Tab-separated table of C-alpha atoms and ligand atoms in Angstrom:
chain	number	residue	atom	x	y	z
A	1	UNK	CA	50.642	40.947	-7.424
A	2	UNK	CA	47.404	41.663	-9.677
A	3	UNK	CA	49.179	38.492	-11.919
A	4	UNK	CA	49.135	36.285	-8.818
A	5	UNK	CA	45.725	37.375	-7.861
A	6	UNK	CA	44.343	36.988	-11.356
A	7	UNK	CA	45.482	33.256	-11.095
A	8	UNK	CA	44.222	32.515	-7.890
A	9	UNK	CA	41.204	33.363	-9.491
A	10	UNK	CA	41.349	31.867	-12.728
A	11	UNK	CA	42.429	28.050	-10.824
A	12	UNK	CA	38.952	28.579	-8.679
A	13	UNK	CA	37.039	29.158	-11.737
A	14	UNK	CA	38.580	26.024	-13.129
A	15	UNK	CA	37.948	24.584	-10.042
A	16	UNK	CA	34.224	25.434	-9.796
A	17	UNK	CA	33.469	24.689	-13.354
A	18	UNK	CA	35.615	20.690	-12.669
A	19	UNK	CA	33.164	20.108	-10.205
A	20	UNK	CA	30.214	21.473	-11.689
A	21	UNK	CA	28.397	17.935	-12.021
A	22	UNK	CA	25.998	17.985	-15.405
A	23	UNK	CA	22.313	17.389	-14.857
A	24	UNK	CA	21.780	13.620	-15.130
A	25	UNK	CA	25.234	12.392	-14.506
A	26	UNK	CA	25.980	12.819	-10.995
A	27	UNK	CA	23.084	13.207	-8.051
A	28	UNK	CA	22.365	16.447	-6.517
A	29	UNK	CA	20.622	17.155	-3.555
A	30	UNK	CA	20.158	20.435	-1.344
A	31	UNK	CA	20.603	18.894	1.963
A	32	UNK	CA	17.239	18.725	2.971
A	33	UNK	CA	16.457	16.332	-0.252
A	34	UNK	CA	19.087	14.230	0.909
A	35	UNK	CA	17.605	13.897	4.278
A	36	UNK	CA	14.592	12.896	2.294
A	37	UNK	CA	16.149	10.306	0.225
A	38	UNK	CA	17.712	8.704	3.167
A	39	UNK	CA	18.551	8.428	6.604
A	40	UNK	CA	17.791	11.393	9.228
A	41	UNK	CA	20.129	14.665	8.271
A	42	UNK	CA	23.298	13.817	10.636
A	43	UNK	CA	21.681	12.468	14.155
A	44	UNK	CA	25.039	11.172	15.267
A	45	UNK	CA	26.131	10.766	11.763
A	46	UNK	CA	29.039	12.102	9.715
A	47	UNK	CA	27.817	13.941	6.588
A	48	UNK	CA	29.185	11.200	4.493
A	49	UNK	CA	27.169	8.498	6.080
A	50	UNK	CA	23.876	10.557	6.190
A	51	UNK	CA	24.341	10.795	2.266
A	52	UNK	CA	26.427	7.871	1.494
A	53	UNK	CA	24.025	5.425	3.674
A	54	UNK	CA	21.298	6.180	1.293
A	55	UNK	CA	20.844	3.586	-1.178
A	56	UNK	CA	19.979	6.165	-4.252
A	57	UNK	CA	23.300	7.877	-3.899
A	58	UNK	CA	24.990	4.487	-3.993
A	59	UNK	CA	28.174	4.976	-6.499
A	60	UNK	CA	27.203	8.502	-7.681
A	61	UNK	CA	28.954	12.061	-6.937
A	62	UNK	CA	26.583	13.989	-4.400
A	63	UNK	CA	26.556	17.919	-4.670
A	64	UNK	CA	25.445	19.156	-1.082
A	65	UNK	CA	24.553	22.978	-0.630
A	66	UNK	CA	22.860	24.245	1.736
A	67	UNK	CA	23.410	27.463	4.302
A	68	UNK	CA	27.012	27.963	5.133
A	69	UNK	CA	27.798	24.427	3.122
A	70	UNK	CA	29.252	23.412	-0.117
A	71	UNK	CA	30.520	19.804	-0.925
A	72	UNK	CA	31.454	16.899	-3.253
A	73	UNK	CA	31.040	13.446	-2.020
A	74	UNK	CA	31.847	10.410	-4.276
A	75	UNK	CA	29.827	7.344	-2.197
A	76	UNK	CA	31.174	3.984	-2.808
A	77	UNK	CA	28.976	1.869	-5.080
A	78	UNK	CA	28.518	-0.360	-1.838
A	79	UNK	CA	26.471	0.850	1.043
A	80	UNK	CA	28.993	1.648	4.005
A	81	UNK	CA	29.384	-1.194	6.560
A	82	UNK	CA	28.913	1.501	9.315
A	83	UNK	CA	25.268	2.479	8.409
A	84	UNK	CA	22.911	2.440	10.621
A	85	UNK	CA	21.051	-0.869	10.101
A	86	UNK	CA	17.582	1.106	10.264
A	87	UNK	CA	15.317	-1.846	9.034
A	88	UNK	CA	11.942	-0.413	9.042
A	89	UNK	CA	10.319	2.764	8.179
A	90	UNK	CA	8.969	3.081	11.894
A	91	UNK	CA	13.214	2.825	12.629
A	92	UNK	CA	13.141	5.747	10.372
A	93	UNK	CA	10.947	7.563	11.914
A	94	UNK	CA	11.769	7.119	15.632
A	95	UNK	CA	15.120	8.312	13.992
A	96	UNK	CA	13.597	11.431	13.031
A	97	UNK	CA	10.178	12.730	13.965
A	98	UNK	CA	9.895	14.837	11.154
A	99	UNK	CA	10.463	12.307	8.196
A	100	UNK	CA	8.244	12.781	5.521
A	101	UNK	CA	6.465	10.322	3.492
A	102	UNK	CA	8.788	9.294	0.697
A	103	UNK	CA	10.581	6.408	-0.751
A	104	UNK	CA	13.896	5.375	2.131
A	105	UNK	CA	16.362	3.078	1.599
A	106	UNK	CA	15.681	0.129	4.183
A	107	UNK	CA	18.226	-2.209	5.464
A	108	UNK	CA	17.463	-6.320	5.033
A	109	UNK	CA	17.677	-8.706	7.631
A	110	UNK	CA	20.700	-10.538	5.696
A	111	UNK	CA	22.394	-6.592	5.220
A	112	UNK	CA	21.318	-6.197	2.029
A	113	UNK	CA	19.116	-2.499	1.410
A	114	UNK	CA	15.911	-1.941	-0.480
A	115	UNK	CA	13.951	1.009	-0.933
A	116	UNK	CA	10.828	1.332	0.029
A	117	UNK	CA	8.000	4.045	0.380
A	118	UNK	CA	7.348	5.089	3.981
A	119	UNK	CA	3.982	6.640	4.921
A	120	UNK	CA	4.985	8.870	7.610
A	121	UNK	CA	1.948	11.306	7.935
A	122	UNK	CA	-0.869	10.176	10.180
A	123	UNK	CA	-3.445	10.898	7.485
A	124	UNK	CA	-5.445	6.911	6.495
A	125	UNK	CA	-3.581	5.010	8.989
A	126	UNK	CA	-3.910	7.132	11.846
A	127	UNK	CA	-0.230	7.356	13.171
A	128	UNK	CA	3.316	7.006	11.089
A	129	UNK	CA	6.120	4.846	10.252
A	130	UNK	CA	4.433	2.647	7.480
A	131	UNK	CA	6.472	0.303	5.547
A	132	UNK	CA	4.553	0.271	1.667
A	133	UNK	CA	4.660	-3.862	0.441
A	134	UNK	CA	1.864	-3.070	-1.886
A	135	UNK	CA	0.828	-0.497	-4.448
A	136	UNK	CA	-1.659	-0.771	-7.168
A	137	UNK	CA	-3.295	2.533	-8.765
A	138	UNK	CA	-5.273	1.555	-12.225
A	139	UNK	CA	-5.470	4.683	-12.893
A	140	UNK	CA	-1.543	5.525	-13.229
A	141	UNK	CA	-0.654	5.505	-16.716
A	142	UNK	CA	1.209	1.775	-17.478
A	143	UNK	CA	-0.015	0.307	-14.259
A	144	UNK	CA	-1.007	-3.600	-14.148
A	145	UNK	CA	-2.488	-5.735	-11.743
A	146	UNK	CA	-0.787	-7.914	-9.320
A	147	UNK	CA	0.473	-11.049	-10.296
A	148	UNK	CA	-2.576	-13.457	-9.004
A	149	UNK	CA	-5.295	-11.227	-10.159
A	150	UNK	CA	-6.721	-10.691	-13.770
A	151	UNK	CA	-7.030	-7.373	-15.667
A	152	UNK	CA	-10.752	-6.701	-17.032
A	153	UNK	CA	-11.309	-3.954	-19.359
A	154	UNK	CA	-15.515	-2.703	-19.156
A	155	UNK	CA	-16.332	0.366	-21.696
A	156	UNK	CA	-18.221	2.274	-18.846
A	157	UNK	CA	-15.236	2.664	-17.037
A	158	UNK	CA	-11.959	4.572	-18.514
A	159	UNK	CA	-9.207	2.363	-17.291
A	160	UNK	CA	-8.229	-1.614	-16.490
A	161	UNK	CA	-9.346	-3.123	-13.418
A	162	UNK	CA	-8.006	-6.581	-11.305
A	163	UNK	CA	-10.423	-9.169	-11.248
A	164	UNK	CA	-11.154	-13.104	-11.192
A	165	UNK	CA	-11.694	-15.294	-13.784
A	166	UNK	CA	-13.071	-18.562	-12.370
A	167	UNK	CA	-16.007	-20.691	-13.688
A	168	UNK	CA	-17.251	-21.970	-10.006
A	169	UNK	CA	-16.154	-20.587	-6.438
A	170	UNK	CA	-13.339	-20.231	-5.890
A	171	UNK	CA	-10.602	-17.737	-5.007
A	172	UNK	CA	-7.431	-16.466	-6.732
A	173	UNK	CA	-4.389	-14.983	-4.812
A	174	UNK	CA	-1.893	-12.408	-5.128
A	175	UNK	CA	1.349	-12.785	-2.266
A	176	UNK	CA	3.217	-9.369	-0.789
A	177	UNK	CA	6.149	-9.889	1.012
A	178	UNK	CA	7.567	-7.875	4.014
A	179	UNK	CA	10.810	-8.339	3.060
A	180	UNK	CA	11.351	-9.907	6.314
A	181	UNK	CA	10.229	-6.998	8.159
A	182	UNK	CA	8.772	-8.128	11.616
A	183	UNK	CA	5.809	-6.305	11.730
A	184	UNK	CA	2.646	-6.196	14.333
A	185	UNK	CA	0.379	-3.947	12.441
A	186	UNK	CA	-1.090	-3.687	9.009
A	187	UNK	CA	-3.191	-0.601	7.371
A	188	UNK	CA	-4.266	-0.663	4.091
A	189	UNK	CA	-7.119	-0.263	1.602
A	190	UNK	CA	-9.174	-1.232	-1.117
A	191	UNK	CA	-11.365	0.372	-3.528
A	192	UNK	CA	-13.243	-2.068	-6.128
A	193	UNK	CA	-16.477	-2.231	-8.025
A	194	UNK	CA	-19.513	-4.511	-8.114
A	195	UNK	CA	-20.001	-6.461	-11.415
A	196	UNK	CA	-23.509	-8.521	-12.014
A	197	UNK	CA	-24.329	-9.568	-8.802
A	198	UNK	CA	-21.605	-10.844	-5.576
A	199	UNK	CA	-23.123	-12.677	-2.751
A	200	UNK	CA	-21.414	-10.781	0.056
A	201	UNK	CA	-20.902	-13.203	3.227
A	202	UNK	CA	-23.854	-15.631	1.620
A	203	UNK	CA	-22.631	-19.644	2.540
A	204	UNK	CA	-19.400	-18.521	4.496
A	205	UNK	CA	-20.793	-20.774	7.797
A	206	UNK	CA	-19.761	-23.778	5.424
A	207	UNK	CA	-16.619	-23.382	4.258
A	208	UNK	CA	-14.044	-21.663	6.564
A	209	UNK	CA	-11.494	-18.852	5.770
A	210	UNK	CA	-9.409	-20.834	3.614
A	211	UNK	CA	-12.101	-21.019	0.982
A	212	UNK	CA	-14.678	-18.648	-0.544
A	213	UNK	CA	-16.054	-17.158	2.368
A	214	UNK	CA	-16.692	-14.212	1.127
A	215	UNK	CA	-17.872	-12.329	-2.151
A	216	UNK	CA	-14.729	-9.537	-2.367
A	217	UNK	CA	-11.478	-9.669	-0.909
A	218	UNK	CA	-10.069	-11.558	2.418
A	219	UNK	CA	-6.967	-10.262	3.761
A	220	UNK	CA	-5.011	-12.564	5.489
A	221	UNK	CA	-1.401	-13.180	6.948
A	222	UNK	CA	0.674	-16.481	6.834
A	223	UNK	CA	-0.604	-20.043	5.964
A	224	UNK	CA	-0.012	-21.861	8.641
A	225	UNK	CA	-2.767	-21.204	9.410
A	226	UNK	CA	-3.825	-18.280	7.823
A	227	UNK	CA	-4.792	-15.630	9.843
A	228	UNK	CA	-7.813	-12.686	9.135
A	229	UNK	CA	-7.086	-9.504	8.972
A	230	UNK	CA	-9.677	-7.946	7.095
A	231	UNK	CA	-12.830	-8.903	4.637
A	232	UNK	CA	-13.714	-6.473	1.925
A	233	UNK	CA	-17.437	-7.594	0.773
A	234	UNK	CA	-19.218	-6.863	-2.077
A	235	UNK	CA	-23.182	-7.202	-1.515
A	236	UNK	CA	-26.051	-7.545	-3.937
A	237	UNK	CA	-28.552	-4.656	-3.617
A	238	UNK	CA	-28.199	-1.787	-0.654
A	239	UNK	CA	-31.804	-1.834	-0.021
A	240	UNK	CA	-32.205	-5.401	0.930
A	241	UNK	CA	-31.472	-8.051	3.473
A	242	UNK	CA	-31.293	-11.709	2.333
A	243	UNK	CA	-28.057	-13.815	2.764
A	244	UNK	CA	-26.361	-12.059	-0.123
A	245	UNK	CA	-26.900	-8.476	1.031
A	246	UNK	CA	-24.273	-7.066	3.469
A	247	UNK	CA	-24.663	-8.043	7.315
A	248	UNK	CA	-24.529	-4.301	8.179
A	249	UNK	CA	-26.834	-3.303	6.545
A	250	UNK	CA	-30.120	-1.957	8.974
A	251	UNK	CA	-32.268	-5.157	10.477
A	252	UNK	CA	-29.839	-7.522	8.988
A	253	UNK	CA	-30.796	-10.390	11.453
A	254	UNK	CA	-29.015	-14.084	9.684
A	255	UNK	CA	-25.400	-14.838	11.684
A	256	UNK	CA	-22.999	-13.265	9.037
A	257	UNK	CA	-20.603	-13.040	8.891
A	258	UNK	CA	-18.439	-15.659	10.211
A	259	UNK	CA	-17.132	-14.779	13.737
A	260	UNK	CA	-13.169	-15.194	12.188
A	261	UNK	CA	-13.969	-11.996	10.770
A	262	UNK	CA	-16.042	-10.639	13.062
A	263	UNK	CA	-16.394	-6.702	12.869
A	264	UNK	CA	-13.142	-6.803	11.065
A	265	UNK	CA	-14.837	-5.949	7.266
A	266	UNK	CA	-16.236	-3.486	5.206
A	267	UNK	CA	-19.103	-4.537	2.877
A	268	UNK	CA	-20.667	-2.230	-0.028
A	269	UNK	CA	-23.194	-2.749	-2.997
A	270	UNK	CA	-22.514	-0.683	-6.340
A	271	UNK	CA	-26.138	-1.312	-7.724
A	272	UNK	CA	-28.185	2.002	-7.769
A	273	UNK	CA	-31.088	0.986	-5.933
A	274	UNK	CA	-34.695	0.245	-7.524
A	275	UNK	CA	-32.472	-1.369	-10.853
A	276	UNK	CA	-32.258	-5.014	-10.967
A	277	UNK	CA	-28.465	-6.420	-11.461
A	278	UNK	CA	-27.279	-7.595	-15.188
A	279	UNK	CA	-23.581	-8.516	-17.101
A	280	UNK	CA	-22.293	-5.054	-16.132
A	281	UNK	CA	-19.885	-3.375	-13.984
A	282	UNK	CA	-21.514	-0.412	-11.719
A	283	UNK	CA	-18.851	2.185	-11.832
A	284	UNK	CA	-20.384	5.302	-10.466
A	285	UNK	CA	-21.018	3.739	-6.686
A	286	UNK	CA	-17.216	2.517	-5.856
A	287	UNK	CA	-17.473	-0.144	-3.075
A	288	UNK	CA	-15.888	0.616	0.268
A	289	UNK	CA	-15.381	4.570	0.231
A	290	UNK	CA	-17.717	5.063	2.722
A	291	UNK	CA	-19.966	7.015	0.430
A	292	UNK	CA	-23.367	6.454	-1.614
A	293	UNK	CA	-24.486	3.988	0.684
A	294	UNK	CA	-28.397	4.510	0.442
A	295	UNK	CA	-31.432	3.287	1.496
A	296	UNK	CA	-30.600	-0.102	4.385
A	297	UNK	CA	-26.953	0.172	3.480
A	298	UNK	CA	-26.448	3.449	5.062
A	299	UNK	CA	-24.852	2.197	8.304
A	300	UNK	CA	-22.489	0.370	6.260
A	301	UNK	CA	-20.468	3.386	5.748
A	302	UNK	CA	-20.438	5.204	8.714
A	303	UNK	CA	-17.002	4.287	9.614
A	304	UNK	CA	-14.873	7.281	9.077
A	305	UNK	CA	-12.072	5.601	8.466
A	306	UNK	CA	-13.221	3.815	4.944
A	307	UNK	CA	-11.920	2.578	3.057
A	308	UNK	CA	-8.789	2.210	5.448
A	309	UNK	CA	-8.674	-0.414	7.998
A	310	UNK	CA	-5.876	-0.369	10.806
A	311	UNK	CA	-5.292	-3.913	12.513
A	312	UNK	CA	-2.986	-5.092	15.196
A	313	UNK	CA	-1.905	-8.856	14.402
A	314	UNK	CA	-0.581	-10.675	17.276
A	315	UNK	CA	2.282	-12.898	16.351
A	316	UNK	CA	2.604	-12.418	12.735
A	317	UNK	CA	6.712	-12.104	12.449
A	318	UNK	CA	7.446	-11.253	9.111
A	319	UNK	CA	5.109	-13.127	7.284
A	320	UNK	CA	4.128	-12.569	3.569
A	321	UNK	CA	0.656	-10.274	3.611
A	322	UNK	CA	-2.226	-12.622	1.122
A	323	UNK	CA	-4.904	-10.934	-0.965
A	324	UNK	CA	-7.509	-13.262	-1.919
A	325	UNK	CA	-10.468	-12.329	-4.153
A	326	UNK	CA	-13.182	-14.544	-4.053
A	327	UNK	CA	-16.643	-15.455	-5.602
A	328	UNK	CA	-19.165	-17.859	-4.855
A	329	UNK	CA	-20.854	-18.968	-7.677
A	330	UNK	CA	-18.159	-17.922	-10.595
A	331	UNK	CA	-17.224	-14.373	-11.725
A	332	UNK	CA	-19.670	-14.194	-14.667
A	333	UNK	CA	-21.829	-14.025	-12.055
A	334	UNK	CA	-20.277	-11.862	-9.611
A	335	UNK	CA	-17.059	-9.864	-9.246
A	336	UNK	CA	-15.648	-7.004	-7.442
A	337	UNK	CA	-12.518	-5.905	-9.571
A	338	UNK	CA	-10.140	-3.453	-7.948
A	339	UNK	CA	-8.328	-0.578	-9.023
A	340	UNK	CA	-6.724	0.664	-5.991
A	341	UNK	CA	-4.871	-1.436	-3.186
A	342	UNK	CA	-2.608	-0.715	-0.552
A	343	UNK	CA	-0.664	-2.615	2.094
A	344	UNK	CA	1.213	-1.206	4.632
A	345	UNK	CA	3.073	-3.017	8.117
A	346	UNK	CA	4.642	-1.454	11.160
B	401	NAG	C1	18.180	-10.779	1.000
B	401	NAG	O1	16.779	-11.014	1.064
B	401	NAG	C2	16.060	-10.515	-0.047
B	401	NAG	C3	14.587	-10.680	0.215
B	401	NAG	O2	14.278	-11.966	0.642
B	401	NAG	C4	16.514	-11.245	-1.290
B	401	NAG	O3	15.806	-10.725	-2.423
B	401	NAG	C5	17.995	-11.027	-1.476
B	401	NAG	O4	18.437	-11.799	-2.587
B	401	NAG	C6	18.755	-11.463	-0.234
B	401	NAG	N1	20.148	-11.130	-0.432
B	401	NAG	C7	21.125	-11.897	0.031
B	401	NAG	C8	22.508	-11.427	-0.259
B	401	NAG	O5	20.891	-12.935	0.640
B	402	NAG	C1	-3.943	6.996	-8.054
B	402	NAG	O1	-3.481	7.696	-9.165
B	402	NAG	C2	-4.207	8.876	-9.428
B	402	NAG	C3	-3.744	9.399	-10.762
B	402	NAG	O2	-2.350	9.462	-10.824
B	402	NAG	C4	-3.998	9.838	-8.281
B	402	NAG	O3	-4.722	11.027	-8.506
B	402	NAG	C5	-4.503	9.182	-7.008
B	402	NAG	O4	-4.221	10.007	-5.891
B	402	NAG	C6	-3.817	7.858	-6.807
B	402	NAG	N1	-4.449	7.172	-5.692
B	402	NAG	C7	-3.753	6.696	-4.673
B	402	NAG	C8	-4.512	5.989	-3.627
B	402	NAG	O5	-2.547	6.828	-4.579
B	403	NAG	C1	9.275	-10.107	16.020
B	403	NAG	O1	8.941	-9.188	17.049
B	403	NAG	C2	8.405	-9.832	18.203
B	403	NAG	C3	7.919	-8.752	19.161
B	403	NAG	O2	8.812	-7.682	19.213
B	403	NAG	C4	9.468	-10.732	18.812
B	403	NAG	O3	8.939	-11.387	19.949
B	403	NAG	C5	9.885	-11.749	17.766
B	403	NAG	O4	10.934	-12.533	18.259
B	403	NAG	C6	10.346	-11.077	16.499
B	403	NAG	N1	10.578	-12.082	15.487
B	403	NAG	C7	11.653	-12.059	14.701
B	403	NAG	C8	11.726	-13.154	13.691
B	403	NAG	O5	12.514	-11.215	14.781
C-alpha cells in the first residue's frame, strides 16, 4: 500500500515537473494577463478561445493559474475560426468595460489579426476604446521618425527630432493606416519645437489645404478630397500680432486662419519673449502643451485639453490618417520638428 502510494506520487511529480514550461519557451500567463493580452476573460467564451483567440499565444503552450485553476493549453499556430471577429479596440471594450490599455490582438476586415495598442482609460482623449495607428516618442531609446519626415539632430536638445528639409514651401508627408478600421473619431497629439522663425497661418487665404497653409502640422484624412482634422501652428514671437504670429493670440484682428480649419488648431511660439529669432531650435518652450504661453499668447493655451485634440469626422470610412508638416518660406527659415505624435481612431 505505502509502495502504491509512493508511486502515485512519484508519476505526479513527473507529471508536474513534464509540464513545468521553462521561462522563454512556452507563454505563461496568470489569467488575468491573459485577459490582458487578448480578448475579455470568458464572456461567452470557452477558456481555450479566450486564450487561444489571442494572437500572442498563437502556436505556444499557455500555463493558466489562477484561484481554483491549473491548465496547459497548446493553441494552434492559426487563430481559431470561431473567434470572435472583434475588429476594433472600441469592440474590445464594449466586450469588456474594464479592459485596460494595452496592446490586443485585432481582427482584419479580410480575417487576418494584428495587434494593436488600445487606449482604454479616459485620460487625453476623454472616453475609451482607442485604436493606436501612430506612435512616435524621440525620446525612447532607438526610436526614428516616420517615414515622410526627416530626423534633425540640434546640440541644445538631448535627442533626434522629425523635421522638413525643403528649400521653398512646401510640405512633406508621412501616411498611417487604419488597417481598414471604419472609424468616426480621431484623438491624438503633437508636441514639437520652434526652429528660427515659422510663419504660423501667414498666406494660408492663397493657397488652400492641400498646400502650405500653415507653418506646423495639418492633420488630415483621405485625398479625395482631403479632409481637416486638425492644424498644429507654430507662430513667430508670443508677444506680437502680425500675420505670422498665432490668430489666438489677444487682439489678433487679420482673418486667420482659414475657415477649413476654423477653431480646429492649436498654435504656439517657442521664442522667449524680448529675444529676437536666429538658426536655432528653442527647446525649453515646447509648442502645444498648453504651457509657457506668455505675454499676448496666453489665451492660446487655455484649452485644457492641449496638446490633445478629440474630433468627430463625418464620413471618413477607413481612410488612411495624413500628417503633413509644412513651411512657408523653406525650413532654414522655419521649422517645427516633433518628437512626440500620436494618432488614435474609434
Ligand atoms: C489583410 O490586410 C492587411 C492590411 O491591409 C494586409 O497587410 C494583409 O496582407 C491582408 N491579408 C490578406 C490575407 O489579405
Ligand atoms: C515617451 O518616452 C518617455 C521615455 O521613455 C516617457 O517617459 C514618456 O511618457 C513617453 N511619452 C509618451 C507620450 O508616451
Ligand atoms: C462605416 O461606418 C458607417 C457608419 O456606421 C457606415 O455607414 C459605413 O457603411 C461603414 N463603412 C464601411 C466601409 O464599413
Amino acid at each position: 500500500m505505502a509502495a502504491k502510494k509512493a508511486a502515485t506520487v512519484t508519476s505526479i511529480l513527473i507529471l508536474l515537473t513534464a509540464f513545468n514550461i521553462p521561462e522563454g519557451l512556452g507563454s505563461y500567463c496568470m489569467a488575468t494577463d491573459c485577459t490582458n493580452t487578448g480578448y475579455h476573460q470568458n464572456n461567452g467564451l470557452s477558456l481555450y478561445l479566450s486564450v487561444c483567440c489571442a494572437i500572442s499565444n498563437l502556436g505556444q503552450t499557455v500555463t493558466i493559474r489562477d484561484n481554483g485553476i491549473s491548465k496547459y493549453i497548446l493553441c494552434p499556430k492559426l487563430r481559431p475560426k470561431s473567434c470572435p471577429e472583434l475588429m476594433s479596440c472600441q469592440e474590445i471594450l464594449e466586450a469588456n468595460s474594464e479592459a485596460a490599455s494595452g496592446e490586443y490582438s485585432i481582427a482584419h476586415l479580410n480575417s487576418t489579426v494584428y495587434t494593436a495598442y488600445c487606449k482604454m482609460d479616459i485620460t487625453d482623449c476623454g472616453e475609451g476604446g482607442w485604436t493606436r495607428i501612430a506612435y512616435i516618442n524621440m525620446t525612447e531609446p532607438g526610436a526614428s521618425c516616420p517615414d515622410g519626415l526627416v530626423t534633425k539632430d540640434y546640440n541644445n536638445i538631448d535627442h533626434s527630432v522629425c523635421g522638413i528639409n525643403l528649400g521653398g514651401a512646401g510640405c512633406l508627408s508621412a501616411f498611417f493606416s487604419t488597417n481598414g478600421l471604419n472609424y468616426s473619431k480621431v484623438c491624438g497629439q503633437i508636441r514639437g519645437y520652434q526652429y528660427h522663425s515659422p510663419d504660423a497661418f501667414q498666406g494660408s487665404l492663397s493657397v488652400g489645404l492641400d498646400s502650405y497653409y500653415v507653418s506646423g502640422y495639418s492633420i488630415t484624412q483621405g485625398d479625395n478630397p482631403r479632409q481637416h482634422i486638425w492644424s498644429y501652428a507654430g507662430g513667430v514671437y508670443q508677444n506680437d500680432i502680425t500675420q505670422y504670429d498665432c490668430p489666438c493670440n489677444t487682439d489678433f484682428t487679420l482673418n486667420l486662419p482659414p475657415s477649413f480649419v476654423s477653431n480646429d488648431y492649436y498654435c504656439e511660439a517657442g521664442l522667449p519673449v524680448g529675444q529676437a529669432y536666429s538658426a536655432l531650435l528653442y527647446p525649453n518652450d515646447p509648442l502645444w502643451d498648453g504651457k509657457q504661453c506668455l505675454g499676448l499668447e496666453g489665451p492660446c493655451c487655455t484649452n485644457p485639453k492641449m496638446p490633445w485634440f478629440n474630433k468627430a469626422i463625418e464620413g471618413a470610412g477607413s481612410s488612411y490618417i495624413e500628417v503633413r508638416s509644412c513651411t512657408r518660406f523653406g525650413s532654414a527659415g522655419g521649422d517645427t520638428p516633433l518628437d512626440i505624435l500620436e494618432l488614435y481612431v474609434k
